[in-house]
Coordinates of C-alpha atoms and ligand atoms in Angstrom, one line a residue:
M117 CA -140.7 0.8 -35.1
D118 CA -142.1 4.3 -34.6
L119 CA -141.6 6.2 -31.4
V120 CA -143.9 8.8 -29.9
V121 CA -142.4 11.2 -27.5
T122 CA -144.7 13.5 -25.5
P123 CA -143.7 16.9 -24.1
A124 CA -142.2 16.4 -20.6
P125 CA -143.3 18.8 -17.8
R126 CA -139.8 18.4 -16.2
L127 CA -136.6 16.4 -16.5
R128 CA -134.7 15.1 -13.6
G129 CA -132.2 12.3 -12.7
R130 CA -128.9 10.7 -13.5
I131 CA -127.7 9.2 -16.8
F132 CA -125.0 6.6 -17.1
P133 CA -124.2 6.8 -20.8
P134 CA -123.4 3.6 -22.6
G135 CA -119.7 2.8 -23.4
D136 CA -118.0 5.0 -26.0
K137 CA -118.5 3.7 -29.5
S138 CA -115.3 4.9 -31.0
I139 CA -113.2 3.6 -28.1
S140 CA -115.0 0.2 -28.0
H141 CA -114.2 -0.4 -31.7
R142 CA -110.6 0.5 -31.2
A143 CA -110.4 -1.7 -28.0
V144 CA -111.5 -4.8 -29.9
M145 CA -109.2 -4.2 -32.9
L146 CA -106.1 -3.4 -30.9
S147 CA -106.6 -6.2 -28.4
A148 CA -107.1 -8.6 -31.3
I149 CA -103.6 -7.9 -32.7
A150 CA -101.9 -7.6 -29.3
E151 CA -100.3 -10.6 -27.6
G152 CA -102.1 -12.1 -24.6
E153 CA -105.4 -11.4 -23.0
T154 CA -107.2 -8.0 -22.9
V155 CA -110.2 -7.4 -20.7
V156 CA -112.4 -4.6 -22.0
E157 CA -114.7 -3.2 -19.3
G158 CA -117.7 -1.1 -20.2
F159 CA -117.7 -2.3 -23.8
L160 CA -120.6 -0.8 -25.9
W161 CA -122.9 -3.7 -26.7
A162 CA -124.5 -1.9 -29.6
A163 CA -125.0 -3.0 -33.2
D164 CA -121.9 -1.2 -34.6
C165 CA -119.4 -2.5 -32.2
I166 CA -120.9 -6.0 -32.3
Q167 CA -120.1 -5.9 -36.0
T168 CA -116.5 -5.3 -35.2
V169 CA -116.5 -8.2 -32.8
R170 CA -117.9 -10.5 -35.5
C171 CA -115.4 -9.4 -38.1
M172 CA -112.4 -10.0 -35.7
R173 CA -113.8 -13.4 -34.8
R174 CA -113.9 -14.2 -38.6
L175 CA -110.3 -13.3 -38.8
G176 CA -109.5 -15.9 -36.2
V177 CA -109.6 -14.0 -32.9
P178 CA -111.2 -15.7 -29.9
I179 CA -113.4 -13.2 -28.1
E180 CA -115.5 -14.1 -25.0
E181 CA -118.5 -12.1 -24.0
E182 CA -119.2 -11.7 -20.3
A183 CA -121.9 -9.6 -18.5
H184 CA -120.2 -6.2 -18.7
R185 CA -116.9 -7.0 -20.3
L186 CA -115.3 -8.6 -23.2
V187 CA -112.3 -10.8 -23.0
V188 CA -110.1 -10.8 -26.2
H189 CA -107.4 -13.4 -26.7
G190 CA -105.0 -11.5 -28.8
V191 CA -103.4 -13.4 -31.7
G192 CA -100.5 -10.9 -32.1
L193 CA -99.6 -8.6 -35.0
R194 CA -99.1 -11.5 -37.4
G195 CA -101.7 -13.9 -36.1
L196 CA -104.8 -13.0 -38.0
R197 CA -105.9 -15.5 -40.6
E198 CA -107.8 -15.1 -43.9
A199 CA -111.6 -15.1 -43.3
E200 CA -113.5 -17.8 -45.2
D201 CA -116.2 -15.4 -46.2
V202 CA -117.0 -11.7 -46.8
L203 CA -116.7 -9.5 -43.7
D204 CA -119.8 -7.5 -43.0
A205 CA -119.3 -4.1 -41.3
G206 CA -123.1 -3.5 -41.2
N207 CA -123.9 0.2 -40.7
S208 CA -120.5 1.0 -39.2
G209 CA -118.1 3.3 -41.0
T210 CA -115.6 3.0 -38.2
T211 CA -115.5 -0.9 -38.5
M212 CA -115.0 -0.7 -42.3
R213 CA -112.4 2.1 -42.4
L214 CA -110.3 1.1 -39.4
L215 CA -110.3 -2.5 -40.4
C216 CA -109.2 -1.6 -43.9
G217 CA -106.0 -0.2 -42.2
I218 CA -105.4 -3.5 -40.4
L219 CA -106.2 -5.6 -43.4
A220 CA -103.9 -3.6 -45.6
G221 CA -101.1 -5.0 -43.5
Q222 CA -102.1 -8.7 -43.8
P223 CA -100.6 -11.1 -46.2
F224 CA -104.0 -12.4 -47.3
Y225 CA -107.1 -11.5 -49.2
T226 CA -110.3 -10.0 -47.6
V227 CA -113.6 -8.8 -49.0
M228 CA -115.6 -6.3 -46.9
T229 CA -119.1 -5.0 -47.3
G230 CA -121.8 -3.3 -45.3
D231 CA -125.4 -2.3 -45.4
A232 CA -127.0 0.0 -48.0
S233 CA -126.1 3.1 -46.1
L234 CA -122.4 2.1 -45.7
R235 CA -122.2 1.1 -49.3
R236 CA -123.1 4.7 -50.2
R237 CA -120.4 6.2 -48.0
P238 CA -117.0 7.2 -49.5
M239 CA -114.2 4.7 -48.9
D240 CA -111.7 6.2 -51.3
R241 CA -110.6 8.4 -48.5
V242 CA -108.9 5.3 -46.9
V243 CA -108.3 3.4 -50.1
V244 CA -106.1 6.2 -51.6
P245 CA -103.5 6.4 -48.7
L246 CA -103.5 2.6 -48.2
R247 CA -102.8 2.1 -51.9
E248 CA -100.0 4.6 -51.5
M249 CA -98.6 2.4 -48.7
G250 CA -98.6 -0.6 -51.1
A251 CA -101.9 -2.4 -50.5
R252 CA -103.9 -3.6 -53.4
I253 CA -107.5 -2.5 -52.8
E254 CA -110.4 -2.6 -55.3
G255 CA -114.0 -1.5 -54.9
R256 CA -117.0 -0.3 -56.8
M257 CA -116.4 2.9 -58.8
G258 CA -112.6 2.4 -58.8
G259 CA -112.4 1.9 -55.1
K260 CA -114.8 4.7 -54.0
Y261 CA -117.5 2.4 -52.6
A262 CA -117.8 -1.0 -50.8
P263 CA -117.7 -3.9 -51.3
L264 CA -114.0 -3.6 -51.1
S265 CA -111.4 -6.3 -51.8
I266 CA -108.0 -6.1 -50.1
H267 CA -104.8 -7.8 -50.9
G268 CA -102.6 -6.7 -48.1
G269 CA -98.9 -6.9 -47.1
N270 CA -95.5 -5.4 -47.9
L271 CA -96.5 -1.9 -46.8
R272 CA -94.1 1.0 -46.6
G273 CA -94.6 4.0 -44.3
I274 CA -95.9 7.3 -45.7
D275 CA -96.1 10.9 -44.7
Y276 CA -99.7 11.7 -45.4
S277 CA -101.7 15.0 -45.1
L278 CA -105.4 14.4 -44.5
P279 CA -107.5 16.0 -47.2
V280 CA -110.6 15.9 -44.9
P281 CA -110.4 16.1 -41.1
S282 CA -111.3 12.5 -40.4
A283 CA -110.3 10.4 -37.4
Q284 CA -111.3 7.3 -39.3
V285 CA -108.9 8.0 -42.1
K286 CA -106.1 9.0 -39.7
S287 CA -106.7 5.7 -37.7
A288 CA -106.8 3.5 -40.8
V289 CA -103.4 4.9 -41.9
L290 CA -102.0 4.6 -38.3
L291 CA -103.1 1.0 -38.0
A292 CA -101.6 0.1 -41.4
G293 CA -98.4 1.9 -40.2
L294 CA -98.1 -0.8 -37.5
Y295 CA -97.3 -3.2 -40.4
A296 CA -95.2 -0.9 -42.6
E297 CA -91.5 -0.6 -43.2
G298 CA -90.4 2.6 -41.7
S299 CA -92.5 5.1 -39.8
T300 CA -95.8 6.6 -40.8
T301 CA -96.8 10.2 -40.3
I302 CA -100.2 11.7 -40.6
R303 CA -100.7 15.5 -40.7
E304 CA -104.1 17.1 -40.0
S305 CA -104.8 20.8 -40.3
I306 CA -107.8 20.5 -38.0
P307 CA -107.4 18.1 -35.1
S308 CA -109.9 15.1 -35.1
R309 CA -110.6 12.6 -32.3
D310 CA -107.4 11.0 -31.0
H311 CA -108.5 7.8 -29.4
T312 CA -106.4 5.6 -31.7
E313 CA -103.2 7.5 -30.8
R314 CA -104.0 7.3 -27.1
M315 CA -104.9 3.6 -27.1
L316 CA -101.9 2.6 -29.2
T317 CA -99.7 4.0 -26.5
V318 CA -101.6 2.0 -23.9
F319 CA -100.9 -1.2 -25.9
G320 CA -97.2 -0.3 -26.0
A321 CA -96.7 1.2 -29.4
E322 CA -94.3 4.0 -30.0
V323 CA -96.4 7.1 -31.0
S324 CA -95.0 10.6 -31.1
R325 CA -97.3 13.6 -31.6
G326 CA -97.4 17.3 -32.2
T327 CA -100.5 19.5 -32.4
Q328 CA -101.0 18.7 -36.1
W329 CA -99.2 15.5 -36.7
V330 CA -98.8 12.0 -35.4
T331 CA -96.1 9.4 -36.1
V332 CA -96.2 5.7 -35.4
K333 CA -93.3 3.3 -35.7
P334 CA -94.0 -0.4 -36.5
P335 CA -93.7 -2.2 -33.2
E336 CA -92.4 -5.7 -32.6
R337 CA -95.5 -6.5 -30.7
L338 CA -98.5 -4.9 -28.9
Y339 CA -99.2 -6.0 -25.3
G340 CA -102.6 -7.2 -24.1
T341 CA -103.8 -4.9 -21.3
K342 CA -107.0 -3.8 -19.5
I343 CA -109.2 -1.2 -21.1
Q344 CA -111.9 0.7 -19.2
V345 CA -114.2 2.3 -21.8
P346 CA -115.7 5.6 -20.5
G347 CA -119.3 6.6 -21.2
D348 CA -119.9 8.0 -24.7
F349 CA -120.0 11.8 -24.8
S350 CA -121.9 11.6 -28.1
S351 CA -124.7 9.5 -26.4
A352 CA -124.7 11.8 -23.3
A353 CA -125.1 14.8 -25.6
F354 CA -128.7 14.0 -26.3
F355 CA -129.5 14.3 -22.6
I356 CA -127.2 17.3 -22.0
V357 CA -129.1 19.2 -24.7
A358 CA -132.5 18.0 -23.4
A359 CA -131.7 19.3 -19.9
A360 CA -130.0 22.5 -21.1
A361 CA -133.0 23.5 -23.3
H362 CA -135.8 22.5 -21.0
P363 CA -137.2 25.1 -18.6
R364 CA -137.5 22.7 -15.7
A365 CA -134.6 20.3 -15.8
E366 CA -131.7 19.1 -13.6
V367 CA -129.7 16.2 -14.9
V368 CA -126.4 14.7 -14.0
I369 CA -124.4 12.7 -16.5
Q370 CA -122.0 10.2 -14.8
N371 CA -118.8 8.5 -16.0
V372 CA -118.7 10.2 -19.3
G373 CA -115.6 10.6 -21.6
L374 CA -114.3 14.2 -21.7
N375 CA -111.6 13.8 -24.3
P376 CA -111.2 17.4 -25.6
T377 CA -111.3 16.3 -29.2
R378 CA -114.9 15.2 -28.6
T379 CA -116.4 17.8 -26.3
G380 CA -116.8 20.9 -28.6
A381 CA -120.6 20.7 -28.1
L382 CA -120.1 21.8 -24.4
E383 CA -118.4 25.0 -25.6
V384 CA -121.2 25.7 -28.0
L385 CA -123.8 25.1 -25.4
R386 CA -122.1 27.4 -23.0
E387 CA -122.0 30.1 -25.7
M388 CA -125.7 29.5 -26.2
G389 CA -126.1 30.4 -22.5
A390 CA -126.6 26.8 -21.1
Q391 CA -125.9 26.1 -17.5
V392 CA -123.4 23.2 -17.7
E393 CA -120.8 22.3 -15.1
V394 CA -118.1 19.7 -15.7
I395 CA -116.3 17.9 -12.8
P396 CA -113.3 16.0 -14.1
H397 CA -112.4 12.7 -12.4
G398 CA -109.0 12.1 -13.9
E399 CA -108.2 9.5 -16.6
V400 CA -109.0 5.9 -17.3
G401 CA -107.2 3.9 -20.0
G402 CA -105.6 7.2 -21.2
E403 CA -108.9 8.9 -21.6
P404 CA -110.2 11.8 -19.4
V405 CA -113.6 11.1 -17.7
G406 CA -115.9 13.0 -15.4
E407 CA -119.4 14.1 -14.5
I408 CA -121.5 16.8 -16.1
F409 CA -124.3 18.7 -14.3
V410 CA -126.9 20.5 -16.5
R411 CA -129.7 22.8 -15.5
G412 CA -132.3 24.0 -17.9
G413 CA -132.8 27.6 -19.0
P414 CA -133.2 29.9 -22.0
L415 CA -130.7 29.5 -24.9
R416 CA -129.6 31.9 -27.7
G417 CA -128.5 31.2 -31.2
V418 CA -124.8 30.8 -32.1
R419 CA -122.4 30.3 -35.0
I420 CA -120.9 26.8 -35.3
E421 CA -118.0 26.6 -37.8
G422 CA -114.3 26.2 -38.5
D423 CA -111.8 24.2 -36.5
R424 CA -114.5 23.2 -34.0
I425 CA -116.5 21.1 -36.4
P426 CA -114.6 17.9 -36.0
R427 CA -114.8 18.1 -32.2
L428 CA -118.6 18.1 -32.4
I429 CA -119.3 16.5 -35.7
D430 CA -121.6 13.8 -34.3
E431 CA -123.4 16.3 -32.0
I432 CA -124.6 18.6 -34.8
P433 CA -128.0 16.8 -35.0
I434 CA -128.7 17.4 -31.3
L435 CA -127.2 20.9 -31.3
C436 CA -129.7 21.7 -34.1
I437 CA -132.5 20.8 -31.7
A438 CA -131.1 23.2 -29.1
A439 CA -130.8 25.8 -31.9
A440 CA -134.5 25.3 -32.8
V441 CA -135.7 26.3 -29.4
A442 CA -133.1 29.1 -28.9
E443 CA -133.7 32.7 -29.3
G444 CA -132.4 34.1 -32.6
E445 CA -130.5 32.4 -35.4
T446 CA -128.0 29.6 -35.4
V447 CA -125.6 29.3 -38.4
I448 CA -123.7 26.1 -39.0
E449 CA -121.0 26.3 -41.7
G450 CA -118.2 24.0 -43.0
A451 CA -120.1 20.9 -42.0
G452 CA -120.3 19.2 -45.4
E453 CA -119.0 16.0 -43.9
L454 CA -122.5 15.5 -42.5
R455 CA -123.8 14.8 -46.0
V456 CA -121.8 11.5 -46.0
K457 CA -122.6 10.1 -42.5
E458 CA -125.1 7.3 -41.9
S459 CA -127.6 9.6 -43.7
D460 CA -127.3 13.0 -45.4
R461 CA -127.7 14.6 -42.0
L462 CA -128.0 18.2 -43.2
A463 CA -131.0 17.2 -45.3
A464 CA -132.5 14.9 -42.7
I465 CA -132.3 17.7 -40.0
A466 CA -133.7 20.3 -42.3
I467 CA -136.6 18.1 -43.3
G468 CA -137.4 17.1 -39.7
L469 CA -137.1 20.6 -38.3
R470 CA -139.5 22.0 -40.9
A471 CA -142.0 19.2 -40.2
L472 CA -142.1 20.4 -36.6
G473 CA -142.6 24.0 -37.5
I474 CA -139.1 25.4 -37.5
T475 CA -137.8 27.7 -40.2
V476 CA -134.5 26.4 -41.6
E477 CA -132.4 27.1 -44.6
E478 CA -130.2 24.3 -46.0
L479 CA -126.7 25.5 -47.2
P480 CA -124.3 23.3 -49.3
E481 CA -122.2 22.7 -46.1
G482 CA -124.4 23.8 -43.3
L483 CA -127.8 25.1 -42.0
V484 CA -129.3 28.3 -40.8
I485 CA -131.9 27.7 -38.1
R486 CA -134.3 30.3 -36.8
G487 CA -135.2 29.6 -33.2
G488 CA -138.8 29.1 -32.4
R489 CA -141.1 26.5 -30.9
F490 CA -141.6 22.8 -31.8
R491 CA -145.3 22.4 -32.6
G492 CA -145.2 18.6 -32.8
G493 CA -145.7 16.3 -35.7
R494 CA -144.2 13.4 -37.6
V495 CA -140.6 13.1 -38.7
H496 CA -138.5 10.4 -40.3
S497 CA -135.1 9.1 -39.0
F498 CA -133.8 8.2 -42.5
G499 CA -132.5 5.0 -40.7
D500 CA -130.0 7.2 -38.9
H501 CA -129.6 6.6 -35.1
R502 CA -128.5 10.1 -34.3
I503 CA -131.3 11.7 -36.3
A504 CA -133.8 9.4 -34.5
M505 CA -132.5 10.3 -31.0
A506 CA -132.2 14.0 -31.8
F507 CA -135.9 14.2 -32.8
A508 CA -136.9 12.1 -29.8
I509 CA -135.4 14.9 -27.6
A510 CA -137.3 17.5 -29.7
G511 CA -140.5 15.6 -28.5
L512 CA -139.6 16.4 -24.9
L513 CA -139.3 20.1 -25.7
S514 CA -142.4 20.3 -28.0
E515 CA -145.9 21.7 -27.6
E516 CA -147.5 18.6 -29.0
P517 CA -146.1 15.0 -29.3
V518 CA -143.5 14.1 -31.9
M519 CA -143.7 10.8 -33.7
I520 CA -140.4 9.5 -35.1
E521 CA -140.7 6.9 -37.8
E522 CA -138.2 4.0 -38.0
T523 CA -136.3 4.2 -34.6
D524 CA -134.9 0.6 -34.6
C525 CA -131.7 2.2 -35.8
I526 CA -131.1 3.6 -32.3
V527 CA -129.5 0.2 -31.4
I528 CA -126.6 1.2 -33.6
S529 CA -125.1 3.3 -30.8
F530 CA -127.5 3.5 -27.8
P531 CA -129.6 0.4 -27.2
G532 CA -130.9 1.7 -23.8
F533 CA -131.9 5.1 -25.1
K534 CA -135.7 4.8 -24.7
E535 CA -135.4 3.5 -21.1
A536 CA -133.0 6.4 -20.2
L537 CA -135.4 8.9 -21.7
Q538 CA -138.3 7.3 -19.7
Q539 CA -136.3 7.5 -16.5
L540 CA -135.6 11.2 -16.8
I541 CA -139.3 12.0 -17.4
L542 CA -140.5 9.9 -14.5
S543 CA -137.9 10.6 -11.8
Ligands
LIG655 C1 -115.4 8.2 -35.7 C2 -115.0 9.4 -36.4 C3 -115.9 10.3 -37.0 C4 -117.3 10.2 -36.4 C5 -117.7 8.7 -36.3 C6 -116.8 7.9 -35.5 C7 -114.3 7.3 -35.2 O1 -116.0 10.1 -38.4 O2 -118.2 10.9 -37.2 O3 -119.0 8.7 -35.8 O4 -114.6 6.5 -34.4 O5 -113.2 7.5 -35.6 P1 -114.9 10.7 -39.4 O6 -113.6 10.2 -39.1 O7 -115.4 10.2 -40.8 O8 -115.1 12.2 -39.3

């Protein structure tokens, strides 16, 4: 379905972002292999996380859906059973990569696949360390691409330095480490999101950490618990940027996750001159949460590079929309990972920005965006939820309407996005 977004004279109101996608995936997986019941409040009912629920059910885990919560009847670390059919991760890299870690520890055989986008994304980054731990994993192109087949079991702990800063790879190895003989250590030169480490502790696993390493010991059991999923900062970011870049805007984002490994975009927006105020409200389920107040005003170009990239990796599409209406040039470097996300996001952003009248240069691992004005036009989402939502926000800031083609993909992470957008325009 196409979506037409018309320029908004002003933006006002409150946004309750949907549950955090990364945390929702992890909550289902960890509660499935814990003992006893886990209630997950605020679970994200979006296509990606639903795929994780389906996979865990196929592995024999009873999961009940209630209005705003999920009740998972954990089967224990050794209680999963071989699925009768291929597991489908859909569009979700997190489902496939994290589940590979759990499945590497199981004494049975699994085949996992995904949609056309996921089957193009690199899986060797998890296959290589999991093979080193002792799992037998095969896939297309020698294990680079899904479908993947996994013969798990008999793992040994490893000490592994991540070649790319990736929370998904770190998490896959940590989860496999739950089943390994001896402890497993992962080293990362640039810190990536740490939800797995935090949640493992909540479920009773022994995790020790330094600034650039994390070690997990195989526990005897994990314990079912209650998990409160905070609002997703990455979903909130679309509205944070919309408000920050709009001349007449005042928006409050409530109950949003503020994990510092996720909020690099706030620092960048402040450097751009955005008026953003954060009110922390403590922690829920081991994750910091709070409120964010945003007021609109002029923005200036900025450099986005280095250690900061993993802390804002999913926000680059929407930060590019801010850059496009900022004064001066924004340079993004060291973001080659964007080429292997749900789409080649560097290419998708460059094509979309040009279609709306913005001057942009595509670099091998980044972009140079010259701030200007959106003149309106037609862009394509490339089937990528974050590209679709980023250009929807461009429509609010544009001189003429913006039409985004193929926006059904928004359900991947933010099913209520269009309603939230509408509410900000009308309140
Ligand atoms: C995620 C990690 C990031 C992120 C993705 C979700 C996670 O991917 O881009 O949307 O839940 O661990 P990488 O680990 O590949 O960087």
